[in-house]
Amino acid sequence: MLNRAEVIHRLQELGINPTQQRVSIAACMLSQPQHLAADQVLAMARAEGANVSKATVYNTLALFARKGLIREVIVDPSRVFYDSNTDPHHHIYNVDTGALEDVDVGEFPVPKMPHLPEGTVAEGVDVVIRVRNSA
């Protein structure tokens, strides 16, 4: 778990202005390896005493994802998680429970990249395996 000074330092390293609200949101996200929806981050930040709006949380999480502090994981068009683990890995998503788990890239290697459009480079590979509870 990072202390407040470490959180501020991480934000500054990425060129993110460490406002009080951003530090609170980052502290929630970086407290442990986890996958959180924006509403969960909002609830955690408020429970810790932060005065943040829903819009601020969504905007801040998007900023953190753009800067590489966290990963955005889109499991379906209506569900987005923010992942504190930015190392390369894949995910298993349980559509019944909403649980999202990490899968080490060694367990599911991507053998070959397809031909990319001219003038582009691969930014990453995100694999989400969707599962359902068996009856």
mmCIF file with all atom_site columns, C-alpha atoms in Angstrom:
data_model
loop_
_atom_site.group_PDB
_atom_site.id
_atom_site.type_symbol
_atom_site.label_atom_id
_atom_site.label_alt_id
_atom_site.label_comp_id
_atom_site.label_asym_id
_atom_site.label_entity_id
_atom_site.label_seq_id
_atom_site.pdbx_PDB_ins_code
_atom_site.Cartn_x
_atom_site.Cartn_y
_atom_site.Cartn_z
_atom_site.occupancy
_atom_site.B_iso_or_equiv
_atom_site.pdbx_formal_charge
_atom_site.auth_seq_id
_atom_site.auth_comp_id
_atom_site.auth_asym_id
_atom_site.auth_atom_id
_atom_site.pdbx_PDB_model_num
ATOM 1   C CA . MET A 1 1   ? 0.000   0.000   0.000   1.00 0.00 ? 1   MET A CA 1
ATOM 2   C CA . LEU A 1 2   ? 1.350   3.397   -0.972  1.00 0.00 ? 2   LEU A CA 1
ATOM 3   C CA . ASN A 1 3   ? 1.362   6.270   1.468   1.00 0.00 ? 3   ASN A CA 1
ATOM 4   C CA . ARG A 1 4   ? 0.149   9.730   0.454   1.00 0.00 ? 4   ARG A CA 1
ATOM 5   C CA . ALA A 1 5   ? 3.660   10.990  -0.446  1.00 0.00 ? 5   ALA A CA 1
ATOM 6   C CA . GLU A 1 6   ? 4.257   7.935   -2.663  1.00 0.00 ? 6   GLU A CA 1
ATOM 7   C CA . VAL A 1 7   ? 0.914   8.439   -4.420  1.00 0.00 ? 7   VAL A CA 1
ATOM 8   C CA . ILE A 1 8   ? 1.755   12.095  -5.075  1.00 0.00 ? 8   ILE A CA 1
ATOM 9   C CA . HIS A 1 9   ? 5.178   11.089  -6.408  1.00 0.00 ? 9   HIS A CA 1
ATOM 10  C CA . ARG A 1 10  ? 3.648   8.484   -8.794  1.00 0.00 ? 10  ARG A CA 1
ATOM 11  C CA . LEU A 1 11  ? 1.200   11.082  -10.127 1.00 0.00 ? 11  LEU A CA 1
ATOM 12  C CA . GLN A 1 12  ? 3.945   13.658  -10.619 1.00 0.00 ? 12  GLN A CA 1
ATOM 13  C CA . GLU A 1 13  ? 6.153   11.109  -12.411 1.00 0.00 ? 13  GLU A CA 1
ATOM 14  C CA . LEU A 1 14  ? 3.363   10.679  -14.958 1.00 0.00 ? 14  LEU A CA 1
ATOM 15  C CA . GLY A 1 15  ? 2.807   14.412  -15.359 1.00 0.00 ? 15  GLY A CA 1
ATOM 16  C CA . ILE A 1 16  ? -0.478  14.384  -13.470 1.00 0.00 ? 16  ILE A CA 1
ATOM 17  C CA . ASN A 1 17  ? -1.179  17.389  -11.243 1.00 0.00 ? 17  ASN A CA 1
ATOM 18  C CA . PRO A 1 18  ? -1.746  15.824  -7.783  1.00 0.00 ? 18  PRO A CA 1
ATOM 19  C CA . THR A 1 19  ? -4.899  17.618  -6.688  1.00 0.00 ? 19  THR A CA 1
ATOM 20  C CA . GLN A 1 20  ? -6.487  16.460  -3.452  1.00 0.00 ? 20  GLN A CA 1
ATOM 21  C CA . GLN A 1 21  ? -9.246  14.637  -5.345  1.00 0.00 ? 21  GLN A CA 1
ATOM 22  C CA . ARG A 1 22  ? -6.804  12.891  -7.708  1.00 0.00 ? 22  ARG A CA 1
ATOM 23  C CA . VAL A 1 23  ? -4.624  11.794  -4.804  1.00 0.00 ? 23  VAL A CA 1
ATOM 24  C CA . SER A 1 24  ? -7.687  10.358  -3.034  1.00 0.00 ? 24  SER A CA 1
ATOM 25  C CA . ILE A 1 25  ? -8.814  8.467   -6.133  1.00 0.00 ? 25  ILE A CA 1
ATOM 26  C CA . ALA A 1 26  ? -5.284  7.196   -6.850  1.00 0.00 ? 26  ALA A CA 1
ATOM 27  C CA . ALA A 1 27  ? -4.913  6.054   -3.254  1.00 0.00 ? 27  ALA A CA 1
ATOM 28  C CA . CYS A 1 28  ? -8.104  4.005   -3.589  1.00 0.00 ? 28  CYS A CA 1
ATOM 29  C CA . MET A 1 29  ? -6.979  2.433   -6.854  1.00 0.00 ? 29  MET A CA 1
ATOM 30  C CA . LEU A 1 30  ? -3.416  1.711   -5.760  1.00 0.00 ? 30  LEU A CA 1
ATOM 31  C CA . SER A 1 31  ? -4.192  0.420   -2.263  1.00 0.00 ? 31  SER A CA 1
ATOM 32  C CA . GLN A 1 32  ? -4.003  -3.174  -3.558  1.00 0.00 ? 32  GLN A CA 1
ATOM 33  C CA . PRO A 1 33  ? -4.174  -5.133  -6.817  1.00 0.00 ? 33  PRO A CA 1
ATOM 34  C CA . GLN A 1 34  ? -7.844  -4.862  -7.775  1.00 0.00 ? 34  GLN A CA 1
ATOM 35  C CA . HIS A 1 35  ? -10.445 -4.337  -10.463 1.00 0.00 ? 35  HIS A CA 1
ATOM 36  C CA . LEU A 1 36  ? -12.949 -1.623  -9.607  1.00 0.00 ? 36  LEU A CA 1
ATOM 37  C CA . ALA A 1 37  ? -15.850 -0.006  -11.412 1.00 0.00 ? 37  ALA A CA 1
ATOM 38  C CA . ALA A 1 38  ? -16.018 3.782   -11.237 1.00 0.00 ? 38  ALA A CA 1
ATOM 39  C CA . ASP A 1 39  ? -18.957 3.650   -8.817  1.00 0.00 ? 39  ASP A CA 1
ATOM 40  C CA . GLN A 1 40  ? -16.903 1.452   -6.469  1.00 0.00 ? 40  GLN A CA 1
ATOM 41  C CA . VAL A 1 41  ? -14.035 3.957   -6.581  1.00 0.00 ? 41  VAL A CA 1
ATOM 42  C CA . LEU A 1 42  ? -16.504 6.757   -5.844  1.00 0.00 ? 42  LEU A CA 1
ATOM 43  C CA . ALA A 1 43  ? -17.877 4.875   -2.821  1.00 0.00 ? 43  ALA A CA 1
ATOM 44  C CA . MET A 1 44  ? -14.377 4.071   -1.530  1.00 0.00 ? 44  MET A CA 1
ATOM 45  C CA . ALA A 1 45  ? -13.153 7.648   -1.916  1.00 0.00 ? 45  ALA A CA 1
ATOM 46  C CA . ARG A 1 46  ? -16.207 9.030   -0.144  1.00 0.00 ? 46  ARG A CA 1
ATOM 47  C CA . ALA A 1 47  ? -15.864 6.435   2.630   1.00 0.00 ? 47  ALA A CA 1
ATOM 48  C CA . GLU A 1 48  ? -12.312 7.715   3.142   1.00 0.00 ? 48  GLU A CA 1
ATOM 49  C CA . GLY A 1 49  ? -13.686 11.247  3.513   1.00 0.00 ? 49  GLY A CA 1
ATOM 50  C CA . ALA A 1 50  ? -12.913 12.601  0.038   1.00 0.00 ? 50  ALA A CA 1
ATOM 51  C CA . ASN A 1 51  ? -15.311 15.182  -1.350  1.00 0.00 ? 51  ASN A CA 1
ATOM 52  C CA . VAL A 1 52  ? -15.519 13.977  -4.965  1.00 0.00 ? 52  VAL A CA 1
ATOM 53  C CA . SER A 1 53  ? -18.275 13.991  -7.542  1.00 0.00 ? 53  SER A CA 1
ATOM 54  C CA . LYS A 1 54  ? -19.161 11.130  -9.854  1.00 0.00 ? 54  LYS A CA 1
ATOM 55  C CA . ALA A 1 55  ? -17.980 13.169  -12.851 1.00 0.00 ? 55  ALA A CA 1
ATOM 56  C CA . THR A 1 56  ? -14.633 13.842  -11.187 1.00 0.00 ? 56  THR A CA 1
ATOM 57  C CA . VAL A 1 57  ? -14.122 10.123  -10.531 1.00 0.00 ? 57  VAL A CA 1
ATOM 58  C CA . TYR A 1 58  ? -14.943 9.177   -14.141 1.00 0.00 ? 58  TYR A CA 1
ATOM 59  C CA . ASN A 1 59  ? -12.745 11.932  -15.577 1.00 0.00 ? 59  ASN A CA 1
ATOM 60  C CA . THR A 1 60  ? -9.876  11.133  -13.219 1.00 0.00 ? 60  THR A CA 1
ATOM 61  C CA . LEU A 1 61  ? -9.986  7.403   -13.946 1.00 0.00 ? 61  LEU A CA 1
ATOM 62  C CA . ALA A 1 62  ? -9.926  8.152   -17.679 1.00 0.00 ? 62  ALA A CA 1
ATOM 63  C CA . LEU A 1 63  ? -6.915  10.432  -17.151 1.00 0.00 ? 63  LEU A CA 1
ATOM 64  C CA . PHE A 1 64  ? -5.124  7.784   -15.072 1.00 0.00 ? 64  PHE A CA 1
ATOM 65  C CA . ALA A 1 65  ? -5.752  5.182   -17.789 1.00 0.00 ? 65  ALA A CA 1
ATOM 66  C CA . ARG A 1 66  ? -4.442  7.512   -20.542 1.00 0.00 ? 66  ARG A CA 1
ATOM 67  C CA . LYS A 1 67  ? -1.299  8.188   -18.510 1.00 0.00 ? 67  LYS A CA 1
ATOM 68  C CA . GLY A 1 68  ? -0.695  4.491   -17.729 1.00 0.00 ? 68  GLY A CA 1
ATOM 69  C CA . LEU A 1 69  ? -1.257  4.621   -13.971 1.00 0.00 ? 69  LEU A CA 1
ATOM 70  C CA . ILE A 1 70  ? -4.096  2.075   -14.294 1.00 0.00 ? 70  ILE A CA 1
ATOM 71  C CA . ARG A 1 71  ? -5.624  -0.035  -17.065 1.00 0.00 ? 71  ARG A CA 1
ATOM 72  C CA . GLU A 1 72  ? -9.123  0.301   -18.414 1.00 0.00 ? 72  GLU A CA 1
ATOM 73  C CA . VAL A 1 73  ? -10.755 -3.105  -18.970 1.00 0.00 ? 73  VAL A CA 1
ATOM 74  C CA . ILE A 1 74  ? -13.949 -3.077  -21.027 1.00 0.00 ? 74  ILE A CA 1
ATOM 75  C CA . VAL A 1 75  ? -15.687 -6.391  -20.381 1.00 0.00 ? 75  VAL A CA 1
ATOM 76  C CA . ASP A 1 76  ? -18.820 -5.502  -22.325 1.00 0.00 ? 76  ASP A CA 1
ATOM 77  C CA . PRO A 1 77  ? -20.298 -2.264  -23.667 1.00 0.00 ? 77  PRO A CA 1
ATOM 78  C CA . SER A 1 78  ? -21.958 -1.469  -20.340 1.00 0.00 ? 78  SER A CA 1
ATOM 79  C CA . ARG A 1 79  ? -19.203 -2.603  -17.900 1.00 0.00 ? 79  ARG A CA 1
ATOM 80  C CA . VAL A 1 80  ? -15.814 -0.986  -17.503 1.00 0.00 ? 80  VAL A CA 1
ATOM 81  C CA . PHE A 1 81  ? -13.336 -1.866  -14.783 1.00 0.00 ? 81  PHE A CA 1
ATOM 82  C CA . TYR A 1 82  ? -10.185 -0.015  -13.790 1.00 0.00 ? 82  TYR A CA 1
ATOM 83  C CA . ASP A 1 83  ? -7.266  -2.306  -13.034 1.00 0.00 ? 83  ASP A CA 1
ATOM 84  C CA . SER A 1 84  ? -4.444  -1.309  -10.704 1.00 0.00 ? 84  SER A CA 1
ATOM 85  C CA . ASN A 1 85  ? -2.194  -3.954  -12.316 1.00 0.00 ? 85  ASN A CA 1
ATOM 86  C CA . THR A 1 86  ? -0.599  -2.389  -15.393 1.00 0.00 ? 86  THR A CA 1
ATOM 87  C CA . ASP A 1 87  ? 1.729   -5.318  -16.132 1.00 0.00 ? 87  ASP A CA 1
ATOM 88  C CA . PRO A 1 88  ? 0.814   -7.307  -19.272 1.00 0.00 ? 88  PRO A CA 1
ATOM 89  C CA . HIS A 1 89  ? -1.939  -9.795  -18.439 1.00 0.00 ? 89  HIS A CA 1
ATOM 90  C CA . HIS A 1 90  ? -5.352  -10.998 -19.599 1.00 0.00 ? 90  HIS A CA 1
ATOM 91  C CA . HIS A 1 91  ? -8.658  -11.434 -17.769 1.00 0.00 ? 91  HIS A CA 1
ATOM 92  C CA . ILE A 1 92  ? -11.461 -13.877 -17.057 1.00 0.00 ? 92  ILE A CA 1
ATOM 93  C CA . TYR A 1 93  ? -14.813 -12.175 -16.526 1.00 0.00 ? 93  TYR A CA 1
ATOM 94  C CA . ASN A 1 94  ? -17.743 -14.019 -14.928 1.00 0.00 ? 94  ASN A CA 1
ATOM 95  C CA . VAL A 1 95  ? -20.898 -12.561 -16.471 1.00 0.00 ? 95  VAL A CA 1
ATOM 96  C CA . ASP A 1 96  ? -23.062 -14.018 -13.688 1.00 0.00 ? 96  ASP A CA 1
ATOM 97  C CA . THR A 1 97  ? -21.108 -12.690 -10.710 1.00 0.00 ? 97  THR A CA 1
ATOM 98  C CA . GLY A 1 98  ? -19.343 -9.703  -12.249 1.00 0.00 ? 98  GLY A CA 1
ATOM 99  C CA . ALA A 1 99  ? -15.992 -11.008 -10.962 1.00 0.00 ? 99  ALA A CA 1
ATOM 100 C CA . LEU A 1 100 ? -12.903 -10.116 -12.980 1.00 0.00 ? 100 LEU A CA 1
ATOM 101 C CA . GLU A 1 101 ? -9.704  -12.124 -12.475 1.00 0.00 ? 101 GLU A CA 1
ATOM 102 C CA . ASP A 1 102 ? -6.187  -11.712 -13.821 1.00 0.00 ? 102 ASP A CA 1
ATOM 103 C CA . VAL A 1 103 ? -4.665  -14.348 -16.102 1.00 0.00 ? 103 VAL A CA 1
ATOM 104 C CA . ASP A 1 104 ? -0.890  -14.407 -16.474 1.00 0.00 ? 104 ASP A CA 1
ATOM 105 C CA . VAL A 1 105 ? 0.211   -13.925 -20.090 1.00 0.00 ? 105 VAL A CA 1
ATOM 106 C CA . GLY A 1 106 ? 2.207   -17.158 -19.797 1.00 0.00 ? 106 GLY A CA 1
ATOM 107 C CA . GLU A 1 107 ? -1.045  -19.088 -19.302 1.00 0.00 ? 107 GLU A CA 1
ATOM 108 C CA . PHE A 1 108 ? -2.524  -17.701 -22.517 1.00 0.00 ? 108 PHE A CA 1
ATOM 109 C CA . PRO A 1 109 ? 0.192   -16.514 -24.905 1.00 0.00 ? 109 PRO A CA 1
ATOM 110 C CA . VAL A 1 110 ? -0.894  -14.641 -28.012 1.00 0.00 ? 110 VAL A CA 1
ATOM 111 C CA . PRO A 1 111 ? 1.160   -16.427 -30.685 1.00 0.00 ? 111 PRO A CA 1
ATOM 112 C CA . LYS A 1 112 ? 1.261   -13.910 -33.512 1.00 0.00 ? 112 LYS A CA 1
ATOM 113 C CA . MET A 1 113 ? 0.035   -10.376 -34.052 1.00 0.00 ? 113 MET A CA 1
ATOM 114 C CA . PRO A 1 114 ? -2.052  -9.776  -37.161 1.00 0.00 ? 114 PRO A CA 1
ATOM 115 C CA . HIS A 1 115 ? -0.840  -7.388  -39.835 1.00 0.00 ? 115 HIS A CA 1
ATOM 116 C CA . LEU A 1 116 ? -1.410  -3.897  -38.464 1.00 0.00 ? 116 LEU A CA 1
ATOM 117 C CA . PRO A 1 117 ? -2.666  -1.027  -40.599 1.00 0.00 ? 117 PRO A CA 1
ATOM 118 C CA . GLU A 1 118 ? 0.082   1.070   -42.118 1.00 0.00 ? 118 GLU A CA 1
ATOM 119 C CA . GLY A 1 119 ? 1.263   3.873   -39.878 1.00 0.00 ? 119 GLY A CA 1
ATOM 120 C CA . THR A 1 120 ? 0.180   2.189   -36.624 1.00 0.00 ? 120 THR A CA 1
ATOM 121 C CA . VAL A 1 121 ? 1.937   0.348   -33.812 1.00 0.00 ? 121 VAL A CA 1
ATOM 122 C CA . ALA A 1 122 ? 0.475   -2.098  -31.313 1.00 0.00 ? 122 ALA A CA 1
ATOM 123 C CA . GLU A 1 123 ? -0.286  -0.457  -27.984 1.00 0.00 ? 123 GLU A CA 1
ATOM 124 C CA . GLY A 1 124 ? -1.242  -3.693  -26.275 1.00 0.00 ? 124 GLY A CA 1
ATOM 125 C CA . VAL A 1 125 ? -3.315  -6.846  -26.443 1.00 0.00 ? 125 VAL A CA 1
ATOM 126 C CA . ASP A 1 126 ? -6.339  -7.209  -24.178 1.00 0.00 ? 126 ASP A CA 1
ATOM 127 C CA . VAL A 1 127 ? -7.937  -10.640 -23.962 1.00 0.00 ? 127 VAL A CA 1
ATOM 128 C CA . VAL A 1 128 ? -11.101 -11.029 -21.894 1.00 0.00 ? 128 VAL A CA 1
ATOM 129 C CA . ILE A 1 129 ? -12.455 -14.544 -21.565 1.00 0.00 ? 129 ILE A CA 1
ATOM 130 C CA . ARG A 1 130 ? -16.125 -14.396 -20.594 1.00 0.00 ? 130 ARG A CA 1
ATOM 131 C CA . VAL A 1 131 ? -17.440 -17.283 -18.497 1.00 0.00 ? 131 VAL A CA 1
ATOM 132 C CA . ARG A 1 132 ? -20.814 -18.135 -16.986 1.00 0.00 ? 132 ARG A CA 1
ATOM 133 C CA . ASN A 1 133 ? -21.535 -20.246 -13.902 1.00 0.00 ? 133 ASN A CA 1
ATOM 134 C CA . SER A 1 134 ? -22.395 -23.818 -14.828 1.00 0.00 ? 134 SER A CA 1
ATOM 135 C CA . ALA A 1 135 ? -25.860 -24.919 -13.758 1.00 0.00 ? 135 ALA A CA 1
#
